[in-house]
Coordinates of C-alpha atoms and ligand atoms in Angstrom, one line a residue:
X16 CA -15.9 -14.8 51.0
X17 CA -16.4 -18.0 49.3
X18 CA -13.5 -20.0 47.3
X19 CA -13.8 -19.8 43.7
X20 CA -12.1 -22.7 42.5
X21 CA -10.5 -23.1 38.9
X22 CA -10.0 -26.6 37.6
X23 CA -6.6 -28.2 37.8
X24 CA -5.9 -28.4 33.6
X25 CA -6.1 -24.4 34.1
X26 CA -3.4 -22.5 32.3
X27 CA -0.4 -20.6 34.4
X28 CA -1.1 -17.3 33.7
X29 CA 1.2 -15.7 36.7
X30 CA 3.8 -13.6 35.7
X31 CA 4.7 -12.7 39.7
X32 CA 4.3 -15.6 42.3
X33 CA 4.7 -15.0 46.0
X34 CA 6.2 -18.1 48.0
X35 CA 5.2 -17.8 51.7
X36 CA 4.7 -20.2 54.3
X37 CA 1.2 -18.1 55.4
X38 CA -1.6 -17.3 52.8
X39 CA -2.7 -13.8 53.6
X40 CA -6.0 -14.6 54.4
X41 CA -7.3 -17.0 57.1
X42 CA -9.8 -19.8 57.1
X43 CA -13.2 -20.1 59.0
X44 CA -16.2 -22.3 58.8
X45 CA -19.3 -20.9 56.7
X46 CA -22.5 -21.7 57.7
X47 CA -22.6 -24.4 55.6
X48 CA -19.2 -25.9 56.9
X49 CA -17.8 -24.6 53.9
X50 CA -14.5 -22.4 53.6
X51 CA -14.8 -18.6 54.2
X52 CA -11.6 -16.9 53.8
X53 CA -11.1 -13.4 55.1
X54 CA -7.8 -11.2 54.7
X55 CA -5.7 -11.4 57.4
X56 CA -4.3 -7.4 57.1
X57 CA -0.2 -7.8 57.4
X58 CA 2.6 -5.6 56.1
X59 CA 3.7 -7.7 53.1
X60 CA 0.0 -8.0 51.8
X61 CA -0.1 -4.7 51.4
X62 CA 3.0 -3.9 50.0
X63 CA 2.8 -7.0 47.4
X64 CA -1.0 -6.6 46.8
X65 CA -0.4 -4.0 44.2
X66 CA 2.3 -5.8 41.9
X67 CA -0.3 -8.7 42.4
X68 CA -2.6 -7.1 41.0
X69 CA -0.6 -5.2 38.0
X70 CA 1.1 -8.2 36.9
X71 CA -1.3 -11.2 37.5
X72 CA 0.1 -12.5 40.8
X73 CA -0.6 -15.6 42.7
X74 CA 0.6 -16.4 46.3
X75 CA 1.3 -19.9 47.8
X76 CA 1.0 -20.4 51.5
X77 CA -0.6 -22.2 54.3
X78 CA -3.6 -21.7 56.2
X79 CA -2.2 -22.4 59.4
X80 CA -4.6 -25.5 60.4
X81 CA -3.5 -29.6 59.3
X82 CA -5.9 -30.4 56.5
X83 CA -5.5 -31.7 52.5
X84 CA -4.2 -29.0 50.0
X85 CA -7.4 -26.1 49.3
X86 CA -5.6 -25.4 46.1
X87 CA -6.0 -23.0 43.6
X88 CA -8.4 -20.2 44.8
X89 CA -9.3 -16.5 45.1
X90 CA -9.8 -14.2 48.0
X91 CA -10.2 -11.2 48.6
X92 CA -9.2 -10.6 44.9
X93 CA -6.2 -12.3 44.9
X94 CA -5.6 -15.8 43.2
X95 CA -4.5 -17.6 46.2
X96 CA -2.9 -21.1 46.2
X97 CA -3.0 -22.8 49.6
X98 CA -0.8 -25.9 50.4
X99 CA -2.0 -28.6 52.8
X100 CA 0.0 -30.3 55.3
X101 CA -1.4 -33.0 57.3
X102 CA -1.3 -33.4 61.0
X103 CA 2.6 -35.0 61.3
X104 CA 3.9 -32.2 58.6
X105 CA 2.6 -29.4 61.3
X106 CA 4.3 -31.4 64.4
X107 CA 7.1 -32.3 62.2
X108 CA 8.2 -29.6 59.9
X109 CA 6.0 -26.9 61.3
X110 CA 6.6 -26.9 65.0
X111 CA 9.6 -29.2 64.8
X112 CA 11.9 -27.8 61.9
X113 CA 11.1 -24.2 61.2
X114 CA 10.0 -23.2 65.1
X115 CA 12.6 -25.7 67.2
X116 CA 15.6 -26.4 64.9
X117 CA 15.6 -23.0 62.9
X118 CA 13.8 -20.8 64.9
X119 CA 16.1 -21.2 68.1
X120 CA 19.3 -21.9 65.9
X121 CA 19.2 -18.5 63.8
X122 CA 18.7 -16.1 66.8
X123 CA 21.4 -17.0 68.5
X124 CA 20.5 -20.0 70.1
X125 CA 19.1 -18.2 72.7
X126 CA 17.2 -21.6 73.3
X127 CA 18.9 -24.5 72.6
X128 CA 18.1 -25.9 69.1
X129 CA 16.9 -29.6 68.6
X130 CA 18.0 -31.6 65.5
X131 CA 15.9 -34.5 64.5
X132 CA 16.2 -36.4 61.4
X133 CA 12.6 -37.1 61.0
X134 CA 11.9 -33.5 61.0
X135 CA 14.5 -32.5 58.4
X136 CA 12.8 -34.9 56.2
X137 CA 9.7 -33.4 56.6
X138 CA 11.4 -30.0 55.7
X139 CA 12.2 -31.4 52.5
X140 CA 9.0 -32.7 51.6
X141 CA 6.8 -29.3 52.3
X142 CA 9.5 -27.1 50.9
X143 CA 9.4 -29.5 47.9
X144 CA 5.2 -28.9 48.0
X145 CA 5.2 -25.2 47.8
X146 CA 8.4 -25.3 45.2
X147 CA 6.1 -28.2 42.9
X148 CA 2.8 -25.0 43.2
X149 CA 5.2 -21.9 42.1
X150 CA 6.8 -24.4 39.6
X151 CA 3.2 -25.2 38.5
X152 CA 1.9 -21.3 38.6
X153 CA 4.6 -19.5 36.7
X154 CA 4.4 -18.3 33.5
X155 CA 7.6 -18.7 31.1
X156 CA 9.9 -16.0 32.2
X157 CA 7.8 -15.1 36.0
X158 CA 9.6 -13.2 39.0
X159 CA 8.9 -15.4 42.1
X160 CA 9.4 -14.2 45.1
X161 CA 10.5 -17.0 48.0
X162 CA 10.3 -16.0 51.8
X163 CA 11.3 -16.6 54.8
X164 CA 13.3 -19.1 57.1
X165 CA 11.0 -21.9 56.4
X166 CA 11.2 -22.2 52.6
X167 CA 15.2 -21.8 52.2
X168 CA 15.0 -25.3 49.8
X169 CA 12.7 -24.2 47.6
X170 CA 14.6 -21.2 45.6
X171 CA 17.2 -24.5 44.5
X172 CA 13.8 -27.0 43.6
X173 CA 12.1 -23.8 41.7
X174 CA 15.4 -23.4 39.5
X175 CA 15.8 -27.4 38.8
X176 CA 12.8 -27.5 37.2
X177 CA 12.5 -24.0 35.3
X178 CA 15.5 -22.6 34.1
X179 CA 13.3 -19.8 32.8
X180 CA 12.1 -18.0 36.1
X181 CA 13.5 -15.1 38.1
X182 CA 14.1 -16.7 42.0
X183 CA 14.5 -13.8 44.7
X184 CA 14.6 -14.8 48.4
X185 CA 14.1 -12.7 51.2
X186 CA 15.1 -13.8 54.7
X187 CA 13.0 -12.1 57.7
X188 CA 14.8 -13.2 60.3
X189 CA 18.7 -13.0 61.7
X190 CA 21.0 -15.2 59.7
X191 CA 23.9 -16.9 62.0
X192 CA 27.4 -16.3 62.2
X193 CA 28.9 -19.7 61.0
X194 CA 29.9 -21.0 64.4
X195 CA 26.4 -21.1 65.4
X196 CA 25.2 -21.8 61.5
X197 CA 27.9 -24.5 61.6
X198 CA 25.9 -26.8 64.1
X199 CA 22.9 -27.4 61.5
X200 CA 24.0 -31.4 60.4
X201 CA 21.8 -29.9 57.0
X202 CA 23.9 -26.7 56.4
X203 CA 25.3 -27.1 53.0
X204 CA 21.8 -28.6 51.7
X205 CA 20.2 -25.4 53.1
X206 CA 23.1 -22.9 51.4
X207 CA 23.1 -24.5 48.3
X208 CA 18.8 -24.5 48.9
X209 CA 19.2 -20.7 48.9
X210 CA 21.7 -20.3 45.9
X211 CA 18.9 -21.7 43.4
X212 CA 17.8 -17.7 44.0
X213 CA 19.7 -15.3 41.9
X214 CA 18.8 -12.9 44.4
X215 CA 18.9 -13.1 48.5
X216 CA 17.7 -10.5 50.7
X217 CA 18.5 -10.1 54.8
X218 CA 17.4 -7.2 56.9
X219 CA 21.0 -6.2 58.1
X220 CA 24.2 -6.5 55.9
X221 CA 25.6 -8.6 58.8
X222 CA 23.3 -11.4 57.9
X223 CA 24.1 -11.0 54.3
X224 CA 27.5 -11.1 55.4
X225 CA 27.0 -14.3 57.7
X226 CA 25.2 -16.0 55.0
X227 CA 28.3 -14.7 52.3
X228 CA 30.3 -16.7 54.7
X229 CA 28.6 -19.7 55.2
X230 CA 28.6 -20.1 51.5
X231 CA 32.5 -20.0 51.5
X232 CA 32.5 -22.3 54.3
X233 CA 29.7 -24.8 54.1
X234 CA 29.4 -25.0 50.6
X235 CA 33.0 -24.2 49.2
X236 CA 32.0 -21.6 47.0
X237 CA 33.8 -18.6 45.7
X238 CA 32.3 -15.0 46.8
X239 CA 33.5 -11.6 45.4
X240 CA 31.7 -8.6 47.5
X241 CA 28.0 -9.4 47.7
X242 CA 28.0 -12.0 45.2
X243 CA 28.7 -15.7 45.3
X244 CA 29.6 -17.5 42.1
X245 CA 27.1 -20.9 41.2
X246 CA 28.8 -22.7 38.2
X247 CA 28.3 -20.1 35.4
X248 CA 25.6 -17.9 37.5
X249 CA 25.9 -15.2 39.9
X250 CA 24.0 -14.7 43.5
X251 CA 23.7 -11.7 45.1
X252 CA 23.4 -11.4 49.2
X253 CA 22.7 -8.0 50.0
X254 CA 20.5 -5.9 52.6
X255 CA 17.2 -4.7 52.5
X256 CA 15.7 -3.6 55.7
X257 CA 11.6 -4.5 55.8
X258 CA 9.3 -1.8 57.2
X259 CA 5.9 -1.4 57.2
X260 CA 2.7 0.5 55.7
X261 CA 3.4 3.9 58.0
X262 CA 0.6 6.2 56.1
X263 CA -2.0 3.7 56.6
X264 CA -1.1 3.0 59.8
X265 CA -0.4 6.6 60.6
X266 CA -4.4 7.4 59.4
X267 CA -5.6 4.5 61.5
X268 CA -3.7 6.2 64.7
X269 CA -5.3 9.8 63.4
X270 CA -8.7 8.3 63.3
X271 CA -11.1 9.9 65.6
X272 CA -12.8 6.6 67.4
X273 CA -8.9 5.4 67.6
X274 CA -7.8 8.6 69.5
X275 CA -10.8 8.2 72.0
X276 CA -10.3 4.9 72.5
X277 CA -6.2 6.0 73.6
X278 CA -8.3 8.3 75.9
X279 CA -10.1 5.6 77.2
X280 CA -7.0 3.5 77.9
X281 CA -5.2 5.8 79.6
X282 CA -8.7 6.6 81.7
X283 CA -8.9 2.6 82.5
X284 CA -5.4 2.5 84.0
X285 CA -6.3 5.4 86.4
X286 CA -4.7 8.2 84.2
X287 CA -1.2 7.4 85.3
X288 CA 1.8 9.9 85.0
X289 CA 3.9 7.6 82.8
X290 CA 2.7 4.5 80.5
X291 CA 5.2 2.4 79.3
X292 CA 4.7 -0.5 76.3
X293 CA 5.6 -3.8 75.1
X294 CA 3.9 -5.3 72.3
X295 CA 5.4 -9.0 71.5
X296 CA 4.7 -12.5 70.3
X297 CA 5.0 -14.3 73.9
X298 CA 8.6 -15.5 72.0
X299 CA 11.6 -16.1 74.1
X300 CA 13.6 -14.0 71.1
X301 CA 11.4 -10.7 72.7
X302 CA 13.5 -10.2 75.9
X303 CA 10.5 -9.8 78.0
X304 CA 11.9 -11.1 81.2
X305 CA 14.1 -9.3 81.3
X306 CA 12.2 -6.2 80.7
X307 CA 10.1 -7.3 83.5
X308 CA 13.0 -7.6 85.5
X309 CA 14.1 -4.2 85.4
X310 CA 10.5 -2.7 85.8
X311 CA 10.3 -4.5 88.8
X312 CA 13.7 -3.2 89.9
X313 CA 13.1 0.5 89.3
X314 CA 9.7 -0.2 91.0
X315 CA 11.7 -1.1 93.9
X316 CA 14.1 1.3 93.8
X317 CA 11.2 4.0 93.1
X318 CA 12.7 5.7 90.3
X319 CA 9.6 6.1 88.2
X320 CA 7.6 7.5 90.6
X321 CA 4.2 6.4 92.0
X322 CA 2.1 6.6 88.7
X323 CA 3.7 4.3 86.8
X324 CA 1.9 1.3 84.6
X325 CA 3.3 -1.5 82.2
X326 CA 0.9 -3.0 79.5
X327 CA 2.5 -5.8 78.6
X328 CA 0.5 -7.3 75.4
X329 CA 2.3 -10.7 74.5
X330 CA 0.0 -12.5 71.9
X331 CA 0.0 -15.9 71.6
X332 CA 2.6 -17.7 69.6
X333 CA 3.6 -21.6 68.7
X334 CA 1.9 -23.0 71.5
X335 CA 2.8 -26.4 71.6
X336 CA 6.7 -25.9 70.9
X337 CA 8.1 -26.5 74.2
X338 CA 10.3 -23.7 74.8
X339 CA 7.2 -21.2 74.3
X340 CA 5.1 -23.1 77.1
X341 CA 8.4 -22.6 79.4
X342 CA 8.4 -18.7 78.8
X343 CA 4.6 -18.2 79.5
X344 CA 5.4 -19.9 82.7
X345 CA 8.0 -18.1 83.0
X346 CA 6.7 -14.5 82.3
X347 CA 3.3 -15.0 84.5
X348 CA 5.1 -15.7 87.4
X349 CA 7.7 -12.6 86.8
X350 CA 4.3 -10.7 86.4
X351 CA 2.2 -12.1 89.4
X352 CA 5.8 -11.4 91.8
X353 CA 5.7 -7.8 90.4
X354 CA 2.1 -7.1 91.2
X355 CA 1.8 -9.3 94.3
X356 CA 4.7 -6.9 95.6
X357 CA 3.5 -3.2 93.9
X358 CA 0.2 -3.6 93.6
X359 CA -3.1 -1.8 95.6
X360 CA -6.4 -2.2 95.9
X361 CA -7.6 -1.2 92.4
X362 CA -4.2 -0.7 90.9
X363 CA -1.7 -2.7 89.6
X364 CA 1.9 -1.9 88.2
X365 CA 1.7 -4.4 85.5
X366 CA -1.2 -4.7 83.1
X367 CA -0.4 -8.6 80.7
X368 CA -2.9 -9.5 78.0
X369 CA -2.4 -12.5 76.4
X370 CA -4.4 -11.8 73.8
X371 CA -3.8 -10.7 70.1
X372 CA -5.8 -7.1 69.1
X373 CA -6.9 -5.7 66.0
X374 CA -4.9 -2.8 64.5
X375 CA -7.3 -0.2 65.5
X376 CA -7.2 -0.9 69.2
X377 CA -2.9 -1.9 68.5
X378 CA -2.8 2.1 67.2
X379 CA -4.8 3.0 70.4
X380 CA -2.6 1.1 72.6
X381 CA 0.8 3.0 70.7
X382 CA -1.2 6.2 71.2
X383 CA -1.7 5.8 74.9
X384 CA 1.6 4.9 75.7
X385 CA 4.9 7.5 76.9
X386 CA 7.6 5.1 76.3
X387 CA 7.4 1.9 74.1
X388 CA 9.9 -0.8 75.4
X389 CA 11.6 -3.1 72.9
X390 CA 13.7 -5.3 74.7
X391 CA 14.5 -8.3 72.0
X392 CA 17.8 -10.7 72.7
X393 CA 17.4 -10.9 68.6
X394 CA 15.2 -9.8 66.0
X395 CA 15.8 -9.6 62.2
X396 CA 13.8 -6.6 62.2
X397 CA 11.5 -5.7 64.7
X398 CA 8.1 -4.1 63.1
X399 CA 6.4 -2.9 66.4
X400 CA 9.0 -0.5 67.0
X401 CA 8.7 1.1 63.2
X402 CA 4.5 1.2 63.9
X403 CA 4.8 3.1 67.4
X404 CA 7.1 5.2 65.6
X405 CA 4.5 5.8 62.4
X406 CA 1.5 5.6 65.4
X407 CA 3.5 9.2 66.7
X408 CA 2.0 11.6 64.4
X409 CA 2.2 14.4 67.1
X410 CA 6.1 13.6 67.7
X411 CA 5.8 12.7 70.9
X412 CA 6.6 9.8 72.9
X413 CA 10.1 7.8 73.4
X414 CA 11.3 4.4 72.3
X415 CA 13.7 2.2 74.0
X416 CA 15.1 -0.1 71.7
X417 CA 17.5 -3.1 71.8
X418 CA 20.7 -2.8 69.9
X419 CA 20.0 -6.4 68.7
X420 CA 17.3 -5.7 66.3
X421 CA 17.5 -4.8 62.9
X422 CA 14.8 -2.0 63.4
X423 CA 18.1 -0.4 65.8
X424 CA 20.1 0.4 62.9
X425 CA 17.3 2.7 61.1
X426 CA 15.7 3.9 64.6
X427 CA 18.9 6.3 65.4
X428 CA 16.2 8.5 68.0
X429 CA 15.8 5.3 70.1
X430 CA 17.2 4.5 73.8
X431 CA 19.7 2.2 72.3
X432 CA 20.2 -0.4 75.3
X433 CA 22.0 -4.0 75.4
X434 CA 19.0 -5.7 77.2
X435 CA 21.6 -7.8 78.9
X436 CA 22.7 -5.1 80.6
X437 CA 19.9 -4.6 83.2
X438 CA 21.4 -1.5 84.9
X439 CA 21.9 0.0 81.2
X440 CA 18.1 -1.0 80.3
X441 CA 17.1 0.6 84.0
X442 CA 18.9 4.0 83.2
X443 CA 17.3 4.0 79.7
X444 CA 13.7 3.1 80.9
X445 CA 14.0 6.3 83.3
X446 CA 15.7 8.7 80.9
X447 CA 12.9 7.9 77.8
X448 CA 10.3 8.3 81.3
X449 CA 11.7 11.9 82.1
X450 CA 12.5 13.3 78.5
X451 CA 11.9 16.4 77.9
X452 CA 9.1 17.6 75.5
X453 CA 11.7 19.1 72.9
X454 CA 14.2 16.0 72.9
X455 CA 11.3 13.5 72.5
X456 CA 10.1 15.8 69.4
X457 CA 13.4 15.6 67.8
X458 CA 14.2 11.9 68.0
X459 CA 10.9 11.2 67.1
X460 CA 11.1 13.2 64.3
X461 CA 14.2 11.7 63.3
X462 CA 12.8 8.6 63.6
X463 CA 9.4 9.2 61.8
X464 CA 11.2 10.6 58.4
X465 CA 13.0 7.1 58.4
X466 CA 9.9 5.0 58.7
X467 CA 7.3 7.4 56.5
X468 CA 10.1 7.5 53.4
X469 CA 11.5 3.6 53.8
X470 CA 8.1 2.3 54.2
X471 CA 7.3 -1.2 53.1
X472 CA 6.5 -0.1 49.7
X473 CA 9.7 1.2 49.0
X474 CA 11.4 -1.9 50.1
X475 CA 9.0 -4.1 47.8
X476 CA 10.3 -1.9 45.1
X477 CA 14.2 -1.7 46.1
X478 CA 14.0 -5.8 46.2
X479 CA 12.2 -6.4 43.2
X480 CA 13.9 -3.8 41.1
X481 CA 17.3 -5.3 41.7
X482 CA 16.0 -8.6 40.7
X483 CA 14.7 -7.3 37.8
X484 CA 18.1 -5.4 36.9
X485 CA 20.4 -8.0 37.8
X486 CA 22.4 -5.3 39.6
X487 CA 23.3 -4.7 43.1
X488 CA 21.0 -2.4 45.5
X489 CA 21.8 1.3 46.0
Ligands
F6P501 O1 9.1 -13.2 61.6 C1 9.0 -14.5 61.3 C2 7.7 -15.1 61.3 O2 7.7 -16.4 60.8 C3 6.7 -14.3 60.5 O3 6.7 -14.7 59.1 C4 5.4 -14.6 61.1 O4 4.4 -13.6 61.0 C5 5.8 -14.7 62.6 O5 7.1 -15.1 62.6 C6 4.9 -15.7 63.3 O6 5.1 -17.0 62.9 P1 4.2 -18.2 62.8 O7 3.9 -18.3 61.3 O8 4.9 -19.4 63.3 O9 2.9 -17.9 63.6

């Protein structure tokens, strides 16, 4: 797929811009060097494509690489506007401000975040990039839709400059309790960042709450219920919990090359009695030590039984942030101990791919497995745990879930567990092992009606409606 650029005096016909920090297509080299961009297939594509399309939509991200700005462009038959950052705007605003100040900072500092001055800088100059290209692209009177941890300044930079526009914001991940939010030296310039929207969306009401809070607190602002007053405007915090395409997802599992290749699988690992599953980002937010942990403790204390397997998928993530070279360190050696210890000739109890799969052979892997484990220390939502769920078209199959996730509040069928409490995690693992065919049907059914009726489409709609109404969510 080529680029088809339009010149730069071109109109701004967009009546619906999407601000993200990733385009939803990725770049590779053509054969004659030149751009070929092909979708990369992700939940809020698919749930935004379709208002993109009615209502002339544009979307403004990165590509992912250092390089100068591709511009205006379309792919995959969307009008795409890609943003260039240059080699110290990745190190420094990329991997320094959104993936070790933010990132670490807004779950929990479960690592310990790092605050640089040089990087917060660089914050402000790429959010004030991708504000300058929504600013540029939206028609008088446009909805644009801002996302995600690293673009909180650009809702305030979009409003300074067009009073005209409708500014929604949607937060994916957790937002802090002030004591933690309280350490950022930037806090009030990030609140006050945010309130430029006249609508913010979090995936639990206790981060709308949080963020409610840090407003009164960081910012000296007045709130009333959900909304905080901005001079003579209103801002609404609310919830609005993000899911995922289930049908699609579901027809992929039903496919019949996809339910071969869960045959396959499950053939591969020596047809064991039980399979258990984690999908992750290798991301110290995923609690996967601690999910080895206890595998290797029941291993020990044999209460699985002897044909037992982990697959362990944990694609690569942010590989030159520091903290994310520790925990690969840190999770191969958890995984060589368990399999030096339990393993045979032929057989080991731990199978770890550090590798990222297509969705087809993701569905398999959902398919082929008894018990999914979810083990995350925090996690705004938690998707993988809503696709094993749409994946289980027969209703079978159990899900251990941490209470710290967003997904936990939806997933009511789940093996709640606090994955801090190992013995707790260990009597969960065995009871989702050893359920009974009738329980696992009806907490996977329970589960399944939530994810097929609040899909992703529905939560597209529910956010953008009540930015379009003004009014509070239902
Ligand atoms: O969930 C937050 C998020 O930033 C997503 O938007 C993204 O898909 C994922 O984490 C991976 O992040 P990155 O863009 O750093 O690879």
């Amino acid at each position: 797929m080529s680029p088809m650029r339009t010149t730069p005096d071109d109109p701004s016909p967009h009546r619906f811009v999407v601000v993200a920090s990733r385009l939803p297509v990725d770049r590779s080299e053509g054969p004659g060097g030149e751009a070929d961009w092909r979708p990369s297939p992700g939940g809020l594509v698919s749930a935004l494509e379709p208002v993109m399309r009615e209502s002339g939509g544009v979307w403004i991200g990165w590509s992912g690489d250092a390089g100068p700005a591709p511009g205006l462009f379309r792919a995959n038959d969307l009008d795409l506007v890609g943003i260039g950052l240059s080699a110290e705007q990745v190190r420094d605003y990329y991997e320094g401000f959104c993936n070790a100040t933010l990132w670490p900072l807004y779950h929990d500092v479960i690592a310990p975040p790092e605050f640089h001055r040089r990087w917060w800088d660089a914050y402000v100059t790429v959010n004030r990039s991708f504000a300058q290209a929504a600013v540029d692209q939206a028609a008088p009177g446009a909805t644009i839709w801002v996302h995600d941890y690293q673009l909180q300044l650009v809702p305030q930079m979009v409003r300074e400059q067009r009073a005209d526009v409708r500014i929604g914001f949607f937060n994916h991940i957790p937002f802090p309790g002030y004591e933690i939010f309280a350490q950022l030296p930037w806090r009030r310039q990030v609140v006050n960042g945010l309130l430029g929207a006249d609508l913010l969306g979090f995936q639990r009401r206790g981060d709308a709450a949080n963020f409610l809070r840090a407003s009164r607190r960081a910012a000296g602002l007045v709130t009333r219920g959900s909304t905080v007053r901005v001079g003579d405007r209103e801002v609404r915090a609310a919830a609005f919990p993000i899911s995922i395409d289930a049908a699609a997802l579901e027809q992929i599992a039903r496919r019949d090359t996809v339910r071969k290749r869960a045959d396959e699988i499950r053939l591969a690992l020596d047809e064991p009695h039980t399979v258990l599953l984690g999908i992750d980002r290798l991301d110290y937010t995923k609690g996967i030590p601690v999910r080895l942990r206890a595998y290797g403790e029941l291993l020990r204390e044999d209460r699985l039984g002897p044909r037992v397997v982990l697959v362990q998928v944990a694609s690569p993530s942010r590989e030159r942030v520091g903290a994310y070279r520790v925990l690969r360190d840190v999770v191969e050696q958890a995984v060589s101990r368990i399999n030096g210890e339990y393993a045979e000739v032929g057989s080991a109890p731990v199978h770890y791919l550090h590798q990222s799969y297509p969705r087809e052979e993701m569905a398999a892997l959902y398919l082929a497995a008894d018990v999914m484990l979810v083990t995350s220390l925090r996690d705004g939502m938690n998707l993988v745990a809503k696709e094993y769920v749409a994946c289980r078209y027969d209703e079978s199959g159990a899900l251990v879930l941490s209470e710290f996730t967003g997904a936990a509040d939806e997933l009511t069928g789940a093996f709640l567990v606090n994955p801090h409490d190992i013995e707790g995690l260990k009597d969960a693992i065995v009871r989702a092992a050893t359920i009974s065919p009738a329980d696992a049907r009806r907490r996977m059914r329970l589960m399944r009606r939530r994810v097929c009726e609040h899909d992703v489409a529905h939560w597209a709609r529910s956010f953008l409606g009540t930015l379009a109404s003004g009014s509070g969510p239902a």
